[in-house]
Structure formats: C-alpha cells, structure tokens
CSV table of C-alpha atoms in Angstrom, one decimal:
chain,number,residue,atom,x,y,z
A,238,UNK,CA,0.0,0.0,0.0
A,239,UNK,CA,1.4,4.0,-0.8
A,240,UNK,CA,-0.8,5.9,0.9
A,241,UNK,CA,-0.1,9.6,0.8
A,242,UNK,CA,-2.0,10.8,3.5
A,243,UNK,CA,-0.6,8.7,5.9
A,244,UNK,CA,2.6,9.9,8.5
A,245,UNK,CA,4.1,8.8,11.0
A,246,UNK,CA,5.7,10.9,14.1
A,247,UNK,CA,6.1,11.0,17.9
A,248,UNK,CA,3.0,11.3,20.2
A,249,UNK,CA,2.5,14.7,21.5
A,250,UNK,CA,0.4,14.9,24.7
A,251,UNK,CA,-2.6,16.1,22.9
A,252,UNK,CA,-2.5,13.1,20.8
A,253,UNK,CA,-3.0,11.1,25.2
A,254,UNK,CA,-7.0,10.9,25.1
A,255,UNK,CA,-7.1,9.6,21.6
A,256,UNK,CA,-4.2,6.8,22.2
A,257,UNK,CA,-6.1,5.7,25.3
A,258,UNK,CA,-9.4,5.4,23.0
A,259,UNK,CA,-7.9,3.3,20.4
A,260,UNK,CA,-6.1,1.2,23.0
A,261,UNK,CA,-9.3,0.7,25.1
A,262,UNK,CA,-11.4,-0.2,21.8
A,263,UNK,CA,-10.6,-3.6,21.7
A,264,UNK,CA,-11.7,-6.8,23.2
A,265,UNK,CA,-9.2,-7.2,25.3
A,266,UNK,CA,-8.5,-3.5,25.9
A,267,UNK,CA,-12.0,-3.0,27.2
A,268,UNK,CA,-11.2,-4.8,30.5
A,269,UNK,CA,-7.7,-3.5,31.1
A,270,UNK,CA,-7.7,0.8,30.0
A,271,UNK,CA,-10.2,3.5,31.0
A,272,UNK,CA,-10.7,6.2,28.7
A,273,UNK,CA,-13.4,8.5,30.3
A,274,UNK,CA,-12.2,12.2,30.9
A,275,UNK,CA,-10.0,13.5,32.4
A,276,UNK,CA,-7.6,10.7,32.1
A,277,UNK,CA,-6.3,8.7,35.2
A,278,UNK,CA,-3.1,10.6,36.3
A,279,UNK,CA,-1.5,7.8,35.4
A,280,UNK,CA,-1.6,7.8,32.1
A,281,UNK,CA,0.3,11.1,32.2
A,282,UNK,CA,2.9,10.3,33.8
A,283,UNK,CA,3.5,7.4,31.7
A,284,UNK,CA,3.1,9.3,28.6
A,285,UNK,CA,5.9,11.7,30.7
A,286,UNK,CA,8.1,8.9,31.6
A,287,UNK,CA,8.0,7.8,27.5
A,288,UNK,CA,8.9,11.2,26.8
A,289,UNK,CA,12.0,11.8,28.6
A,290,UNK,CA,13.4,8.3,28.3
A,291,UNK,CA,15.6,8.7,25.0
A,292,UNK,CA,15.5,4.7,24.8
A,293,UNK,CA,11.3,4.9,24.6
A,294,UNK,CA,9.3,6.0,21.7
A,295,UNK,CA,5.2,6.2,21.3
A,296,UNK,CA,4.5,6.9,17.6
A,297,UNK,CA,1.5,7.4,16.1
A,298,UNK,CA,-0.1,7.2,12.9
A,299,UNK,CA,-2.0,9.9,11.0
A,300,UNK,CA,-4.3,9.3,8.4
A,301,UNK,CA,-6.1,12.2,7.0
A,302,UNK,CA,-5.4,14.4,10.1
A,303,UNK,CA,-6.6,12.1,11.8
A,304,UNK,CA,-5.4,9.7,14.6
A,305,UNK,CA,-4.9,6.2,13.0
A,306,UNK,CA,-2.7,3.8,15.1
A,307,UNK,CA,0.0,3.7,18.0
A,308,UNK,CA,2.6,1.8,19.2
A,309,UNK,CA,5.2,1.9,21.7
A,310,UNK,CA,8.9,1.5,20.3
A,311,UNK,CA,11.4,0.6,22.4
A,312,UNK,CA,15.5,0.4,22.7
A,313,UNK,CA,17.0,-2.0,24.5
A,314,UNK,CA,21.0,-2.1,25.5
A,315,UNK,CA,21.6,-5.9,25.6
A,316,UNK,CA,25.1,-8.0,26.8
A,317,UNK,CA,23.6,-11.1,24.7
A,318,UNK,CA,24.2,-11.3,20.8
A,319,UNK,CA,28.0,-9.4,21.4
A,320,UNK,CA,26.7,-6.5,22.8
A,321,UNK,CA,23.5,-5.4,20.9
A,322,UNK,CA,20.8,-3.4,20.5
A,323,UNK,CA,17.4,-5.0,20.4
A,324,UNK,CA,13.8,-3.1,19.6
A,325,UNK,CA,11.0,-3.7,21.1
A,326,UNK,CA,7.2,-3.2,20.4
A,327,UNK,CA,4.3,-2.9,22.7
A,328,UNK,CA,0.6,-1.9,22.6
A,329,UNK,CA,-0.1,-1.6,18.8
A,330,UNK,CA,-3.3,-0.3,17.4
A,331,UNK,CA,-4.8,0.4,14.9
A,332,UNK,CA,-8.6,3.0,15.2
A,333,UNK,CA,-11.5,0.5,14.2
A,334,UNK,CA,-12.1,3.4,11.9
A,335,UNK,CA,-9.5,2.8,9.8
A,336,UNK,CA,-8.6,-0.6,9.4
A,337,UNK,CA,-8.6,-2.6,6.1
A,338,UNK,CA,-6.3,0.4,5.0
A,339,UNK,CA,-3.0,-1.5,5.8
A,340,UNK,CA,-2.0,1.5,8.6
A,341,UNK,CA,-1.1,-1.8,11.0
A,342,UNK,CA,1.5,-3.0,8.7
A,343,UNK,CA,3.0,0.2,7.3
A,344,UNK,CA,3.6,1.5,11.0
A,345,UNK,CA,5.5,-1.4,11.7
A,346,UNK,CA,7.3,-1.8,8.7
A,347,UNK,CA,8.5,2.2,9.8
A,348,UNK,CA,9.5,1.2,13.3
A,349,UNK,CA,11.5,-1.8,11.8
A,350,UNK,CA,13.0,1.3,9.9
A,351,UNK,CA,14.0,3.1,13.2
A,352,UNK,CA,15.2,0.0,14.5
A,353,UNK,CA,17.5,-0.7,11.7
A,354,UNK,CA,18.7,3.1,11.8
A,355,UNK,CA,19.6,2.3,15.7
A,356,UNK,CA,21.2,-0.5,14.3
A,357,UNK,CA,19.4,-3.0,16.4
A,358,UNK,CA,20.0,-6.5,15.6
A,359,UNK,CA,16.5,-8.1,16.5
A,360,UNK,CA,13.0,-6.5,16.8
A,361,UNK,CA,10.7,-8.7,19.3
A,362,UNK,CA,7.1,-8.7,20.2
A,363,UNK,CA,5.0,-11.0,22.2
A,364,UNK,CA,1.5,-11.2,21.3
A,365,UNK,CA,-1.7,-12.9,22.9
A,366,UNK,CA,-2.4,-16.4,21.7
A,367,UNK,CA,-6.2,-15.4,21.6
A,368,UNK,CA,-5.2,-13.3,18.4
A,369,UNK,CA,-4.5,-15.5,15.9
A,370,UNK,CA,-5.1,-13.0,13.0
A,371,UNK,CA,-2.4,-11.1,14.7
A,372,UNK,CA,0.2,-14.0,15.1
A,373,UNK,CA,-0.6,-14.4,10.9
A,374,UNK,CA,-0.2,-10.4,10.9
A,375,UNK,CA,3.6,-10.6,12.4
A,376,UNK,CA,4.2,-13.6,10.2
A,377,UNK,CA,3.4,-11.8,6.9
A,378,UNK,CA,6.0,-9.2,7.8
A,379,UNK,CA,8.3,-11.7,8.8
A,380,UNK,CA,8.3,-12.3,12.4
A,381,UNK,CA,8.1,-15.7,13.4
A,382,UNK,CA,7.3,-17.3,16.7
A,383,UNK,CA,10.0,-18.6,17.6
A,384,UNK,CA,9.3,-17.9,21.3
A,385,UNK,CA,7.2,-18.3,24.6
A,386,UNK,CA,5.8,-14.8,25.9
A,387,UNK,CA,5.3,-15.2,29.6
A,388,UNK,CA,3.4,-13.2,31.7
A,389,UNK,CA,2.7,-13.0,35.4
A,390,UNK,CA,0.5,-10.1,37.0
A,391,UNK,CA,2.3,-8.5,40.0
A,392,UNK,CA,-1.2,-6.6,40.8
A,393,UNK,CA,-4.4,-8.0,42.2
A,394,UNK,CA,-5.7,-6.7,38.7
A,395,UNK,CA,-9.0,-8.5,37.4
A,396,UNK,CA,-8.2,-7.5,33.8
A,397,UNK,CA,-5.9,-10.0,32.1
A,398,UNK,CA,-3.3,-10.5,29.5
B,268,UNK,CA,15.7,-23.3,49.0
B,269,UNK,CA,17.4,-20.9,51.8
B,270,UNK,CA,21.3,-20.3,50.5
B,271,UNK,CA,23.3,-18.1,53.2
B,272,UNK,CA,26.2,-18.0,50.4
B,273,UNK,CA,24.0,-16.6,47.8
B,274,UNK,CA,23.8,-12.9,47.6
B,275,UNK,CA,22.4,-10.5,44.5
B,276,UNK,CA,23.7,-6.9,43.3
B,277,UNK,CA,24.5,-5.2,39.9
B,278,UNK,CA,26.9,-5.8,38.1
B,279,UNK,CA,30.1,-3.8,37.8
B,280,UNK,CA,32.7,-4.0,34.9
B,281,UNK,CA,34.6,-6.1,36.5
B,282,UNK,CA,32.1,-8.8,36.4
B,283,UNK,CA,31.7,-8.6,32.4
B,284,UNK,CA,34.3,-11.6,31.1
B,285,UNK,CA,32.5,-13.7,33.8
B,286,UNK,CA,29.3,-12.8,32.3
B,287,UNK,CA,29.9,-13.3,28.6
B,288,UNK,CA,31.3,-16.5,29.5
B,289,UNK,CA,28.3,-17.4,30.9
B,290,UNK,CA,26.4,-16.5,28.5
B,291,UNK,CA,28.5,-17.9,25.7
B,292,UNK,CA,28.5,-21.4,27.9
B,293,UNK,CA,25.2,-22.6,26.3
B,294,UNK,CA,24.2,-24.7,23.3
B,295,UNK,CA,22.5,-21.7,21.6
B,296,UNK,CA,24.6,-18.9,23.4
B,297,UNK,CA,27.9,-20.8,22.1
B,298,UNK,CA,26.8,-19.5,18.4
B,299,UNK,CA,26.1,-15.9,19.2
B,300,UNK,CA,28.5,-15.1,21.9
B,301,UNK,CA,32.4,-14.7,21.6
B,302,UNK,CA,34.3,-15.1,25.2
B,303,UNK,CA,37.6,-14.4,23.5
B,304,UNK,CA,40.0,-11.9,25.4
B,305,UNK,CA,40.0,-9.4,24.9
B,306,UNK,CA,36.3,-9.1,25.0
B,307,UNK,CA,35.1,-7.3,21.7
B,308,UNK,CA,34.5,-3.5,22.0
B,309,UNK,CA,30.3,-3.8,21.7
B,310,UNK,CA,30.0,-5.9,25.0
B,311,UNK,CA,31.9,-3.1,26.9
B,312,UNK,CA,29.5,-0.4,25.1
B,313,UNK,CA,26.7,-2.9,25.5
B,314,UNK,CA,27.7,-2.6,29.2
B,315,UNK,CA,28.1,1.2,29.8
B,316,UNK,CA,24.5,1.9,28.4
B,317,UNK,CA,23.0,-0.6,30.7
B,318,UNK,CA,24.7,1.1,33.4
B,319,UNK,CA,23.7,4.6,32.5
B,320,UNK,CA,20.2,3.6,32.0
B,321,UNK,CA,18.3,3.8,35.4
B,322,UNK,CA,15.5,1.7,34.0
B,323,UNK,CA,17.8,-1.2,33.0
B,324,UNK,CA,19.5,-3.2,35.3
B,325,UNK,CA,22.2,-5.9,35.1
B,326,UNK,CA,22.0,-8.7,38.2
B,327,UNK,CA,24.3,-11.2,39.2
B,328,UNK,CA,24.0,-13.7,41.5
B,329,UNK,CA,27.4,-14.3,43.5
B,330,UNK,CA,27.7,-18.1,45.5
B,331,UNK,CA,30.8,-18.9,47.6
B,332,UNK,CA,32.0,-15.1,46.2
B,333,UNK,CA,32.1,-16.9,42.3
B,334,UNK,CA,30.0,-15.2,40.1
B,335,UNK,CA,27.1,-17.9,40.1
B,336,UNK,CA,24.1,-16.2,37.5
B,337,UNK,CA,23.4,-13.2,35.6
B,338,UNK,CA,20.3,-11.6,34.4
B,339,UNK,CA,19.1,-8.0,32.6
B,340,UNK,CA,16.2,-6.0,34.5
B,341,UNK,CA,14.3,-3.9,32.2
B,342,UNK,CA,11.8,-1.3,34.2
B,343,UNK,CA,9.4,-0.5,31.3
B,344,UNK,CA,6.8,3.0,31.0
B,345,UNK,CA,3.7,2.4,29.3
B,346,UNK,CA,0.5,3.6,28.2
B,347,UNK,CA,-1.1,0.4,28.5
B,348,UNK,CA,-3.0,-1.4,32.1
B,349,UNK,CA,-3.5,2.1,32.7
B,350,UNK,CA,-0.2,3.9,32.8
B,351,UNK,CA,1.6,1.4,34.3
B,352,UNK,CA,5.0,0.1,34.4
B,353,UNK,CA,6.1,-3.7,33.4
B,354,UNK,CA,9.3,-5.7,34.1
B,355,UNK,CA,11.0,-7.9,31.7
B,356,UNK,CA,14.1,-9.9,32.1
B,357,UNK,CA,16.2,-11.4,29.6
B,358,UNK,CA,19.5,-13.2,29.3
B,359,UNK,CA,19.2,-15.2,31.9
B,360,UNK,CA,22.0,-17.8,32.7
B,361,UNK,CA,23.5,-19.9,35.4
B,362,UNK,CA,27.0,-20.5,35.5
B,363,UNK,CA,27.0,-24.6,34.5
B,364,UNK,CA,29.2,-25.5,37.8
B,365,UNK,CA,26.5,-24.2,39.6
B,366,UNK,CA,23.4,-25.5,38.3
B,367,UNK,CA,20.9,-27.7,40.8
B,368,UNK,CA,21.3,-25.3,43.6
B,369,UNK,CA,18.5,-23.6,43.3
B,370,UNK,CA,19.9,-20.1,41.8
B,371,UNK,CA,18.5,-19.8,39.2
B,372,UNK,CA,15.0,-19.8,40.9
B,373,UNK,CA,16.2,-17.5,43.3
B,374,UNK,CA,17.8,-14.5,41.0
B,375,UNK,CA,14.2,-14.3,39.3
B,376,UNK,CA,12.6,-14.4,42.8
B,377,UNK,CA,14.7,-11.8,43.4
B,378,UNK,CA,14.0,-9.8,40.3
B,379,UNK,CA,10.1,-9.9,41.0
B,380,UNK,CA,10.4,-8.7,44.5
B,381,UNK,CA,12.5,-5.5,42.8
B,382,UNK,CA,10.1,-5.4,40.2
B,383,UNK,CA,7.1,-5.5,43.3
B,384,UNK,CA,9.1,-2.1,44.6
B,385,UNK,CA,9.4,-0.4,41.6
B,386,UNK,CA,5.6,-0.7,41.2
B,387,UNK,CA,5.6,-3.1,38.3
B,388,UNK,CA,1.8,-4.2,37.8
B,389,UNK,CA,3.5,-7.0,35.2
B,390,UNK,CA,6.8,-8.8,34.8
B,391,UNK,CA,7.4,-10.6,31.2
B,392,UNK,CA,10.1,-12.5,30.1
B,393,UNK,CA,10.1,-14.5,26.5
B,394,UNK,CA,12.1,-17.9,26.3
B,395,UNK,CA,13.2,-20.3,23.5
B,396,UNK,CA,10.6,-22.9,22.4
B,397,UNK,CA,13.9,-25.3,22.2
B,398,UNK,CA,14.2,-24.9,26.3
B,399,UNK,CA,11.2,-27.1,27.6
B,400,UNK,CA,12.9,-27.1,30.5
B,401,UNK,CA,13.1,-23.3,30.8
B,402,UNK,CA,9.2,-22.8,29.8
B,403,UNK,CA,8.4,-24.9,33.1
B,404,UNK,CA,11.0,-23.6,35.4
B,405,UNK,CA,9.1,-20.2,34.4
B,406,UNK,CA,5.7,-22.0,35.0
B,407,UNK,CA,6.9,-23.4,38.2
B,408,UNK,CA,7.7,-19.7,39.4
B,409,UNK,CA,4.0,-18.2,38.5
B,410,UNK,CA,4.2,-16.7,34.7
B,411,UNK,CA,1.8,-18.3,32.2
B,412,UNK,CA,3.3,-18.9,28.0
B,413,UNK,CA,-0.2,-16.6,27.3
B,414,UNK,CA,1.4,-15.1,24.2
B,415,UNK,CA,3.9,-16.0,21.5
B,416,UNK,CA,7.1,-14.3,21.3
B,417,UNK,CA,7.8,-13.1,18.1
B,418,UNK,CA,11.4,-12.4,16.3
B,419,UNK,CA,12.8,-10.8,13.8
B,420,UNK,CA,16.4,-10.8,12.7
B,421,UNK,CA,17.7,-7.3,11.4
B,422,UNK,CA,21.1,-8.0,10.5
B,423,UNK,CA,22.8,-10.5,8.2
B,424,UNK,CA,23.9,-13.4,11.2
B,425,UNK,CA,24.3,-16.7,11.1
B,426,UNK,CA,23.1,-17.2,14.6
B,427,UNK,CA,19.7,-18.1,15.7
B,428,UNK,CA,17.7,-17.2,18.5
C-alpha cells in the first residue's frame, strides 16, 4: 500500500485521550484501560516517563489528520548477541475506523525502519495467543514465533493479558 | 531453597568476562556469543549503556564469592494497564558448575520482588521454544506462556535465536 495521507511521528500529549481510546477499543482492551475524561493521572505520567526516556518512543499514525494507530517502540541495550541493541514493540493499534487500509503494517514496517537506523539486531514482540489473526499479521512481515511470551501479574488486577 | 552464600547486586565491569562466559557457555549462546579476550568493544559499550540507563538493570548472582548467575532488569513506561509500568528480564544464565542449587529460581525471585518495589503491575520474560525445561521452570515460578514471542532478525547473522 502507498498511501499519501498517511505519517508517521512522535506522540504529543494532545494526541493522550485519543491513544487511550484506540487502546481501550478492543476486546481485550476494554477490561484493562479506562478512557473516560480526564484521564487517570496515570496515564500522564507514563506518557511523561515515554517522553523523557531517550530509549522509549510512542509513535502514532496519521491518516487524513486524523489519529490512525500507536505503538510503543522501544530500545533495549543488551550484553547477549556481542553486545546489541534490540527493539521492542508494545501496545499496537490500529482505530476501528481505519482498518482494512493497511496503517497496521506500514507502521510497523516504519518502526523496523527506526530499529535498523539504531542498528538494532533483532525487533521482538510477544502477542496474545487469543489473536490468531495477529500472530498471521507478524508472520506476513516476517516475524516468526520462535518464542514463549510469559506473563505474570504482579497486581491484584481483574483485567488479564 | 534458603542459601546463606548466595547474595544478589548489579553488576560492575569487572564482572563482564564472567558474564559473557556465561552466557557464551550454552548450546545456543555458544553460536552468538564470543568469550575471546579481549572481549570485543560492543560488550563493553553494551555494558556502559545498561549502566547509565536507570530503567535497566544488570544482576548477578554471586555463591561462595564466584559469580554464580546473571540476568538483565528492564523497568518499562507504558500507556497500557492504565499507565503502568512492566518488568522484563532477559539473558538469563546460570553458570553450569552451579546449576541444581537452586539459583537460578532465586535471581528471578529476586527480580520480581524488585520489580514489586518499583511498582511493576507485570513482569514478562520470553524464552526459547527449544528450552522445555526453561518454559516450566518459568511455569513453576507463577508466569503463564499466554502469548507468542515473536522475532525478527535485522542483521545479516548466522546465529539463531
């Protein structure tokens, strides 16, 4: 897909009320994020802890002027592989809205971009079995599940993951 | 297991030839790691930014005042679960003349409780599907294989992961 309306860039704190709202539209989401206004404090300060950590990145996708898709790029200093960088993604999105358009895939073929610019040698992801149509997603782009992603909840959280 | 010889604390430079050869003594770490001394420059540089990050963190375990285990701490911001922060640990190893006593267990014990006092609401970790060992030792400590873990190579290596 070329689409020329589409860019990608860092989150800016206005962008904080529509990220929560794509990330709490969502099966899963629903149970886990709340997106009435004003935000949870919380939310802030991790947008603010993102922000000043030069080794985090929230990036968001614009379609149109308007909000499209998020994730949450990061950089991670490793001993293993001689020393390397790795990348990391978390909490990808893409607005209900817009799907079918192919925003999913371009936004992370552009952070597999910023990972190669960092010169990381691996980008990694763990996604939740129950998405099958994700797991394919990641495999098209070429991914593969090579891994177990475990998880254990240090909160007494009913939401799960 | 109660060890009064076993004690935890970051790692300082000192400690790094231990750790690659740690790391390196492994049937899939002996094809991406290189022990050789001098140690190549990107370990050391790997080293430094772990140490100047405050949200990563490089353990070891020290038994009998040997260098016994060694794992990476990652303290991570995000917008997701409400603005809350996760854990995740990678690289974990055990040196080999000092498996079966329990160390292992104990450093991610360890990491959790650290993970607790940060305020982590979730600790990750992804492991080989070649180590069905490692997938129940993880099981056996409280995290559930919910999702796959999902790679991608970005450089030209011949290693695997």
């Amino acid at each position: 897909m070329k689409d020329e309306n589409l860019l990608f860039r860092p989150a800016v704190r206005v962008d904080l009320e529509g990220i929560v709202g794509m990330l709490a539209d969502d099966n899963l989401g629903r149970t886990r994020e709340n997106p009435e206004l004003p935000l949870e404090r919380s939310y802030e300060e991790a947008f603010q802890a993102i922000h000043e950590d030069p080794n985090n990145e929230l990036i968001v996708a614009e379609a149109d002027g308007q909000l499209a898709g998020v994730l949450q790029l990061t950089f991670l200093p490793s001993i293993t592989y001689r020393g390397s960088w790795r990348a990391m993604i978390e909490g990808v999105r893409t607005a209900s809205s817009m799907r079918g358009r192919g925003i999913g895939r371009e936004l992370i073929l552009h952070s597999i971009r910023l990972a190669e610019e960092k010169g990381c040698r691996l980008i990694q992801l763990t996604t939740d079995k129950s998405r099958p149509d994700a797991i394919r997603f990641y495999e098209s782009l070429g991914f593969s599940p090579t891994h177990e992603g475990m998880k254990m909840r240090l909160d007494k959280g009913d939401g799960k993951e």
